[in-house]
Tab-separated table of N, CA and C in Angstrom:
chain	number	residue	atom	x	y	z
A	1	MET	N	64.087	50.375	180.412
A	1	MET	CA	65.350	49.340	180.424
A	1	MET	C	66.207	49.753	181.656
A	2	ALA	N	66.306	48.541	182.212
A	2	ALA	CA	67.583	48.422	183.382
A	2	ALA	C	68.460	48.560	182.977
A	3	GLN	N	69.380	49.373	184.046
A	3	GLN	CA	70.887	49.996	183.534
A	3	GLN	C	71.966	48.890	184.202
A	4	ALA	N	72.915	48.679	183.647
A	4	ALA	CA	74.058	47.859	184.375
A	4	ALA	C	75.348	48.499	184.287
A	5	THR	N	76.361	47.899	185.044
A	5	THR	CA	77.549	48.607	184.902
A	5	THR	C	78.792	47.532	184.199
A	6	ILE	N	79.477	48.001	183.546
A	6	ILE	CA	80.838	47.071	183.289
A	6	ILE	C	81.939	47.729	183.821
A	7	SER	N	82.723	46.758	184.523
A	7	SER	CA	83.848	47.711	184.891
A	7	SER	C	85.141	46.930	184.421
A	8	ALA	N	86.156	47.525	183.920
A	8	ALA	CA	87.253	46.804	183.495
A	8	ALA	C	88.499	47.589	183.849
A	9	ARG	N	89.658	46.684	183.976
A	9	ARG	CA	91.034	47.416	184.516
A	9	ARG	C	91.872	47.543	183.445
A	10	ILE	N	92.157	48.434	183.102
A	10	ILE	CA	93.372	49.177	181.946
A	10	ILE	C	94.517	49.783	182.785
A	11	ASP	N	95.680	49.864	181.940
A	11	ASP	CA	96.546	50.510	182.561
A	11	ASP	C	96.177	52.267	182.456
A	12	SER	N	96.653	53.138	183.588
A	12	SER	CA	96.419	54.438	183.794
A	12	SER	C	96.547	55.228	182.750
A	13	MET	N	97.692	55.116	182.251
A	13	MET	CA	98.119	56.066	180.929
A	13	MET	C	97.348	55.719	179.748
A	14	ASP	N	96.825	54.481	179.397
A	14	ASP	CA	96.081	54.210	178.432
A	14	ASP	C	94.683	54.744	178.517
A	15	LYS	N	94.014	54.580	180.176
A	15	LYS	CA	92.661	55.353	180.418
A	15	LYS	C	92.993	57.132	179.871
A	16	GLU	N	94.106	57.392	180.606
A	16	GLU	CA	94.121	59.022	180.353
A	16	GLU	C	94.091	59.391	178.865
A	17	SER	N	94.790	58.398	178.026
A	17	SER	CA	94.994	58.849	176.808
A	17	SER	C	93.510	58.415	176.066
A	18	PHE	N	92.687	57.494	176.434
A	18	PHE	CA	91.239	57.195	176.020
A	18	PHE	C	90.837	58.492	176.233
A	19	ASP	N	90.403	58.783	177.535
A	19	ASP	CA	89.476	60.116	177.925
A	19	ASP	C	90.109	61.068	177.344
A	20	LYS	N	91.137	61.568	176.763
A	20	LYS	CA	91.700	62.470	175.998
A	20	LYS	C	91.258	62.533	174.691
A	21	PHE	N	91.397	61.228	174.008
A	21	PHE	CA	90.517	61.111	172.561
A	21	PHE	C	89.079	61.293	172.456
A	22	CYS	N	88.339	60.881	173.683
A	22	CYS	CA	87.020	61.211	173.675
A	22	CYS	C	86.807	62.434	173.722
A	23	SER	N	87.225	63.012	174.780
A	23	SER	CA	87.178	64.528	174.755
A	23	SER	C	87.101	65.097	173.624
A	24	ASN	N	88.261	64.782	172.782
A	24	ASN	CA	89.010	65.758	171.613
A	24	ASN	C	87.659	65.299	170.622
A	25	VAL	N	87.136	64.332	170.580
A	25	VAL	CA	86.001	64.144	169.574
A	25	VAL	C	84.688	64.433	169.933
A	26	GLY	N	84.473	65.102	171.140
A	26	GLY	CA	83.196	65.365	171.588
A	26	GLY	C	82.408	64.089	172.560
A	27	LEU	N	82.871	63.237	172.596
A	27	LEU	CA	82.237	62.181	173.734
A	27	LEU	C	83.062	61.987	174.749
A	28	SER	N	82.143	61.199	175.813
A	28	SER	CA	82.338	61.009	177.208
A	28	SER	C	82.880	59.565	176.852
A	29	THR	N	83.581	59.121	177.828
A	29	THR	CA	84.493	57.888	177.988
A	29	THR	C	83.105	56.845	177.742
A	30	SER	N	82.133	56.991	178.778
A	30	SER	CA	81.136	56.465	178.877
A	30	SER	C	80.408	56.117	177.509
A	31	ALA	N	80.170	57.234	176.957
A	31	ALA	CA	79.577	57.200	175.587
A	31	ALA	C	80.295	56.403	174.327
A	32	ALA	N	81.586	56.550	174.533
A	32	ALA	CA	82.312	55.981	173.352
A	32	ALA	C	82.373	54.215	173.488
A	33	ILE	N	82.344	53.774	174.926
A	33	ILE	CA	82.268	52.440	175.048
A	33	ILE	C	80.813	51.782	174.899
A	34	TYR	N	79.850	52.630	175.251
A	34	TYR	CA	78.361	52.525	174.744
A	34	TYR	C	78.319	52.219	173.492
A	35	MET	N	78.969	53.025	172.524
A	35	MET	CA	78.704	52.712	171.112
A	35	MET	C	79.693	51.655	170.678
A	36	PHE	N	80.775	51.245	171.364
A	36	PHE	CA	81.459	50.118	171.080
A	36	PHE	C	80.472	48.943	171.206
A	37	VAL	N	79.873	48.704	172.475
A	37	VAL	CA	79.018	47.835	172.936
A	37	VAL	C	77.866	47.713	171.966
A	38	LYS	N	77.141	48.532	171.401
A	38	LYS	CA	76.073	48.748	170.567
A	38	LYS	C	76.611	48.163	169.209
A	39	ASN	N	77.674	48.653	168.902
A	39	ASN	CA	78.244	48.010	167.473
A	39	ASN	C	78.706	46.974	167.346
A	40	VAL	N	78.941	45.911	168.348
A	40	VAL	CA	79.043	44.726	168.504
A	40	VAL	C	77.871	44.185	168.666
A	41	ILE	N	77.061	44.561	169.121
A	41	ILE	CA	75.953	43.678	169.253
A	41	ILE	C	75.013	43.600	168.008
A	42	ASN	N	75.075	44.854	167.214
A	42	ASN	CA	74.489	45.071	165.907
A	42	ASN	C	75.046	44.738	164.798
A	43	GLU	N	76.439	44.433	164.723
A	43	GLU	CA	77.050	43.605	163.824
A	43	GLU	C	77.499	42.176	164.131
A	44	ARG	N	77.649	41.764	165.345
A	44	ARG	CA	77.921	40.451	165.771
A	44	ARG	C	79.166	40.124	165.695
A	45	ARG	N	79.883	41.190	165.420
A	45	ARG	CA	81.497	41.001	165.441
A	45	ARG	C	82.218	42.013	166.225
A	46	ILE	N	83.512	42.006	166.576
A	46	ILE	CA	84.280	42.957	166.995
A	46	ILE	C	84.459	43.990	165.702
A	47	PRO	N	84.649	45.115	165.666
A	47	PRO	CA	84.225	46.310	164.976
A	47	PRO	C	85.752	46.652	164.450
A	48	PHE	N	86.857	45.831	164.823
A	48	PHE	CA	88.195	45.852	164.152
A	48	PHE	C	89.004	44.597	164.018
A	49	GLU	N	89.486	44.304	163.283
A	49	GLU	CA	90.418	43.153	162.931
A	49	GLU	C	91.142	42.745	164.007
A	50	VAL	N	91.190	41.550	164.767
A	50	VAL	CA	91.890	41.007	165.801
A	50	VAL	C	92.760	39.970	165.065
A	51	ARG	N	94.102	40.202	165.347
A	51	ARG	CA	94.936	39.216	164.856
A	51	ARG	C	96.314	39.375	165.876
A	52	GLU	N	97.169	38.517	165.558
A	52	GLU	CA	98.276	38.108	166.379
A	52	GLU	C	99.133	39.232	165.971
A	53	PRO	N	99.765	40.142	166.972
A	53	PRO	CA	100.665	40.777	166.677
A	53	PRO	C	101.868	40.552	166.112
A	54	SER	N	102.603	41.723	164.955
A	54	SER	CA	103.838	41.268	164.471
A	54	SER	C	104.856	41.454	165.761
A	55	PRO	N	105.991	40.750	165.510
A	55	PRO	CA	107.209	40.509	166.358
A	55	PRO	C	107.459	42.119	166.674
A	56	ARG	N	107.895	42.808	167.962
A	56	ARG	CA	108.013	43.807	168.268
A	56	ARG	C	109.410	44.314	167.966
A	57	TYR	N	110.449	43.269	167.450
A	57	TYR	CA	111.863	43.349	166.890
A	57	TYR	C	112.216	42.854	166.063
A	58	ASN	N	112.595	43.475	165.043
A	58	ASN	CA	113.067	42.785	163.760
A	58	ASN	C	114.435	42.400	163.823
A	59	ALA	N	115.310	41.903	163.192
A	59	ALA	CA	116.245	41.318	162.969
A	59	ALA	C	117.518	42.256	163.190
A	60	SER	N	117.036	43.434	162.616
A	60	SER	CA	118.458	44.577	162.892
A	60	SER	C	118.167	44.973	164.215
A	61	ASP	N	116.858	45.156	165.167
A	61	ASP	CA	116.913	45.525	166.068
A	61	ASP	C	117.603	44.563	167.132
A	62	ILE	N	117.063	43.374	166.741
A	62	ILE	CA	117.889	42.373	167.853
A	62	ILE	C	119.253	42.503	167.763
A	63	GLU	N	119.778	42.529	166.515
A	63	GLU	CA	121.415	42.592	166.439
A	63	GLU	C	121.784	43.918	167.099
A	64	ALA	N	121.124	44.925	166.970
A	64	ALA	CA	121.541	46.492	168.011
A	64	ALA	C	121.564	46.074	169.363
A	65	LEU	N	120.455	45.227	169.906
A	65	LEU	CA	120.224	45.220	171.092
A	65	LEU	C	121.330	43.968	171.777
A	66	LYS	N	121.909	43.340	170.818
A	66	LYS	CA	122.976	42.315	171.241
A	66	LYS	C	124.144	42.887	171.370
A	67	LYS	N	124.168	43.970	170.640
A	67	LYS	CA	125.504	44.777	170.316
A	67	LYS	C	125.405	45.426	171.936
A	68	GLY	N	124.338	46.362	171.962
A	68	GLY	CA	123.969	46.995	173.252
A	68	GLY	C	124.633	46.381	174.699
A	69	ILE	N	124.071	44.924	174.763
A	69	ILE	CA	124.649	44.509	175.853
A	69	ILE	C	126.038	43.776	175.854
A	70	GLU	N	126.567	43.550	174.828
A	70	GLU	CA	127.964	43.399	174.860
A	70	GLU	C	128.607	44.551	175.024
A	71	GLN	N	128.049	45.690	174.574
A	71	GLN	CA	129.191	46.969	175.267
A	71	GLN	C	128.897	47.184	176.784
A	72	LEU	N	127.659	46.832	176.911
A	72	LEU	CA	127.299	47.161	178.670
A	72	LEU	C	128.221	45.928	179.361
A	73	ASN	N	128.204	44.795	179.117
A	73	ASN	CA	129.079	43.753	179.941
A	73	ASN	C	130.663	44.141	179.536
A	74	ALA	N	130.814	44.777	178.834
A	74	ALA	CA	132.413	45.164	178.539
A	74	ALA	C	132.775	46.543	179.278
A	75	GLY	N	131.543	47.238	179.641
A	75	GLY	CA	131.846	48.346	180.597
A	75	GLY	C	131.666	49.477	179.567
A	76	LYS	N	131.512	49.395	178.564
A	76	LYS	CA	131.629	50.442	177.450
A	76	LYS	C	130.051	51.281	177.307
A	77	GLY	N	129.281	51.010	178.108
A	77	GLY	CA	127.784	51.616	177.925
A	77	GLY	C	127.380	52.596	178.899
A	78	VAL	N	126.436	53.153	178.813
A	78	VAL	CA	125.907	54.075	179.875
A	78	VAL	C	124.819	53.451	180.337
A	79	VAL	N	124.722	53.229	181.688
A	79	VAL	CA	123.170	52.977	182.219
A	79	VAL	C	122.548	53.797	182.691
A	80	HIS	N	121.016	53.847	182.425
A	80	HIS	CA	120.170	54.779	182.586
A	80	HIS	C	119.079	54.178	183.441
A	81	GLU	N	118.353	54.875	184.510
A	81	GLU	CA	117.090	54.337	185.317
A	81	GLU	C	116.015	54.178	184.376
A	82	LEU	N	115.079	53.104	184.285
A	82	LEU	CA	113.977	53.056	183.845
A	82	LEU	C	113.106	54.384	183.547
A	83	SER	N	112.946	55.175	184.882
A	83	SER	CA	112.180	56.309	185.046
A	83	SER	C	112.948	57.313	183.724
A	84	GLU	N	114.266	57.327	183.654
A	84	GLU	CA	114.883	58.482	182.533
A	84	GLU	C	114.398	58.009	181.199
A	85	LEU	N	114.270	56.641	181.099
A	85	LEU	CA	113.991	56.266	179.519
A	85	LEU	C	112.435	56.443	179.449
A	86	GLU	N	111.425	56.318	180.675
A	86	GLU	CA	110.356	56.734	180.129
A	86	GLU	C	110.143	58.250	179.878
A	87	SER	N	111.123	58.830	180.487
A	87	SER	CA	110.475	60.334	180.512
A	87	SER	C	111.250	60.761	179.003
A	88	MET	N	112.143	60.260	178.473
A	88	MET	CA	112.611	60.445	176.957
A	88	MET	C	111.536	59.745	176.092
A	89	GLU	N	110.852	58.838	176.536
A	89	GLU	CA	109.895	58.158	175.429
A	89	GLU	C	108.636	59.228	175.525
A	90	ASN	N	108.584	60.271	176.451
A	90	ASN	CA	107.329	60.777	176.681
A	90	ASN	C	107.806	62.274	176.145
A	91	ASP	N	108.946	62.533	175.848
A	91	ASP	CA	109.238	63.953	175.260
A	91	ASP	C	108.868	63.955	173.724
Protein backbone atom coordinates (compact mmCIF):
# COMPACT_ATOMS: atom_id res chain seq x y z
CA MET A 1 0.00 0.00 0.00
CA ALA A 2 1.37 3.42 -0.94
CA GLN A 3 2.12 5.78 1.92
CA ALA A 4 0.96 9.42 2.06
CA THR A 5 1.74 12.30 4.38
CA ILE A 6 -0.72 14.44 6.31
CA SER A 7 0.53 17.85 7.40
CA ALA A 8 -1.30 20.11 9.84
CA ARG A 9 -0.35 23.31 11.60
CA ILE A 10 -1.08 23.54 15.32
CA ASP A 11 0.07 25.68 18.21
CA SER A 12 3.58 24.66 19.27
CA MET A 13 2.53 24.28 22.94
CA ASP A 14 -0.37 22.02 21.90
CA LYS A 15 2.03 19.88 19.85
CA GLU A 16 4.42 19.63 22.78
CA SER A 17 1.58 18.59 25.12
CA PHE A 18 0.26 16.05 22.60
CA ASP A 19 3.73 14.60 22.01
CA LYS A 20 4.23 14.28 25.78
CA PHE A 21 0.85 12.60 26.24
CA CYS A 22 1.56 10.14 23.42
CA SER A 23 4.95 9.31 24.91
CA ASN A 24 3.41 8.80 28.35
CA VAL A 25 0.97 6.22 26.97
CA GLY A 26 3.61 4.48 24.87
CA LEU A 27 2.66 5.83 21.46
CA SER A 28 4.45 7.90 18.89
CA THR A 29 2.61 11.01 17.74
CA SER A 30 2.36 9.46 14.29
CA ALA A 31 0.81 6.26 15.71
CA ALA A 32 -1.79 8.26 17.66
CA ILE A 33 -2.79 10.19 14.54
CA TYR A 34 -2.91 6.92 12.56
CA MET A 35 -5.23 5.47 15.21
CA PHE A 36 -7.49 8.52 14.94
CA VAL A 37 -7.67 8.26 11.14
CA LYS A 38 -8.41 4.51 11.24
CA ASN A 39 -11.10 5.05 13.88
CA VAL A 40 -12.81 7.73 11.77
CA ILE A 41 -12.72 5.47 8.72
CA ASN A 42 -13.96 2.36 10.55
CA GLU A 43 -16.73 4.10 12.50
CA ARG A 44 -17.52 6.67 9.79
CA ARG A 45 -17.69 9.41 12.42
CA ILE A 46 -15.45 11.63 14.52
CA PRO A 47 -14.73 9.50 17.62
CA PHE A 48 -15.74 12.24 20.04
CA GLU A 49 -18.58 14.71 20.39
CA VAL A 50 -18.20 17.88 18.34
CA ARG A 51 -20.33 20.72 19.64
CA GLU A 52 -20.36 24.43 20.11
CA PRO A 53 -18.22 25.37 23.10
CA SER A 54 -19.85 26.87 26.16
CA PRO A 55 -19.17 30.56 26.76
CA ARG A 56 -15.73 31.15 28.22
CA TYR A 57 -16.97 33.59 30.84
CA ASN A 58 -20.05 33.33 33.02
CA ALA A 59 -21.93 36.32 34.46
CA SER A 60 -19.76 36.58 37.60
CA ASP A 61 -16.58 36.42 35.50
CA ILE A 62 -17.85 39.25 33.30
CA GLU A 63 -18.68 41.35 36.37
CA ALA A 64 -15.20 40.75 37.80
CA LEU A 65 -13.64 41.75 34.47
CA LYS A 66 -15.74 44.94 34.34
CA LYS A 67 -14.75 45.81 37.91
CA GLY A 68 -11.09 45.22 37.08
CA ILE A 69 -11.33 47.47 34.02
CA GLU A 70 -12.98 50.19 36.09
CA GLN A 71 -10.20 49.93 38.70
CA LEU A 72 -7.51 50.14 36.03
CA ASN A 73 -9.17 53.16 34.43
CA ALA A 74 -9.31 54.82 37.86
CA GLY A 75 -5.59 54.18 38.37
CA LYS A 76 -6.22 51.62 41.13
CA GLY A 77 -4.91 48.51 39.45
CA VAL A 78 -1.68 46.73 38.72
CA VAL A 79 -0.66 46.37 35.10
CA HIS A 80 1.09 43.12 34.15
CA GLU A 81 2.88 42.24 30.96
CA LEU A 82 1.34 39.33 29.05
CA SER A 83 4.51 37.30 29.59
CA GLU A 84 4.05 37.65 33.37
CA LEU A 85 0.49 36.31 33.16
CA GLU A 86 1.55 33.43 30.93
CA SER A 87 4.29 32.43 33.35
CA MET A 88 1.80 32.55 36.23
CA GLU A 89 -0.51 30.26 34.23
CA ASN A 90 2.28 27.72 33.69
CA ASP A 91 3.23 27.54 37.39
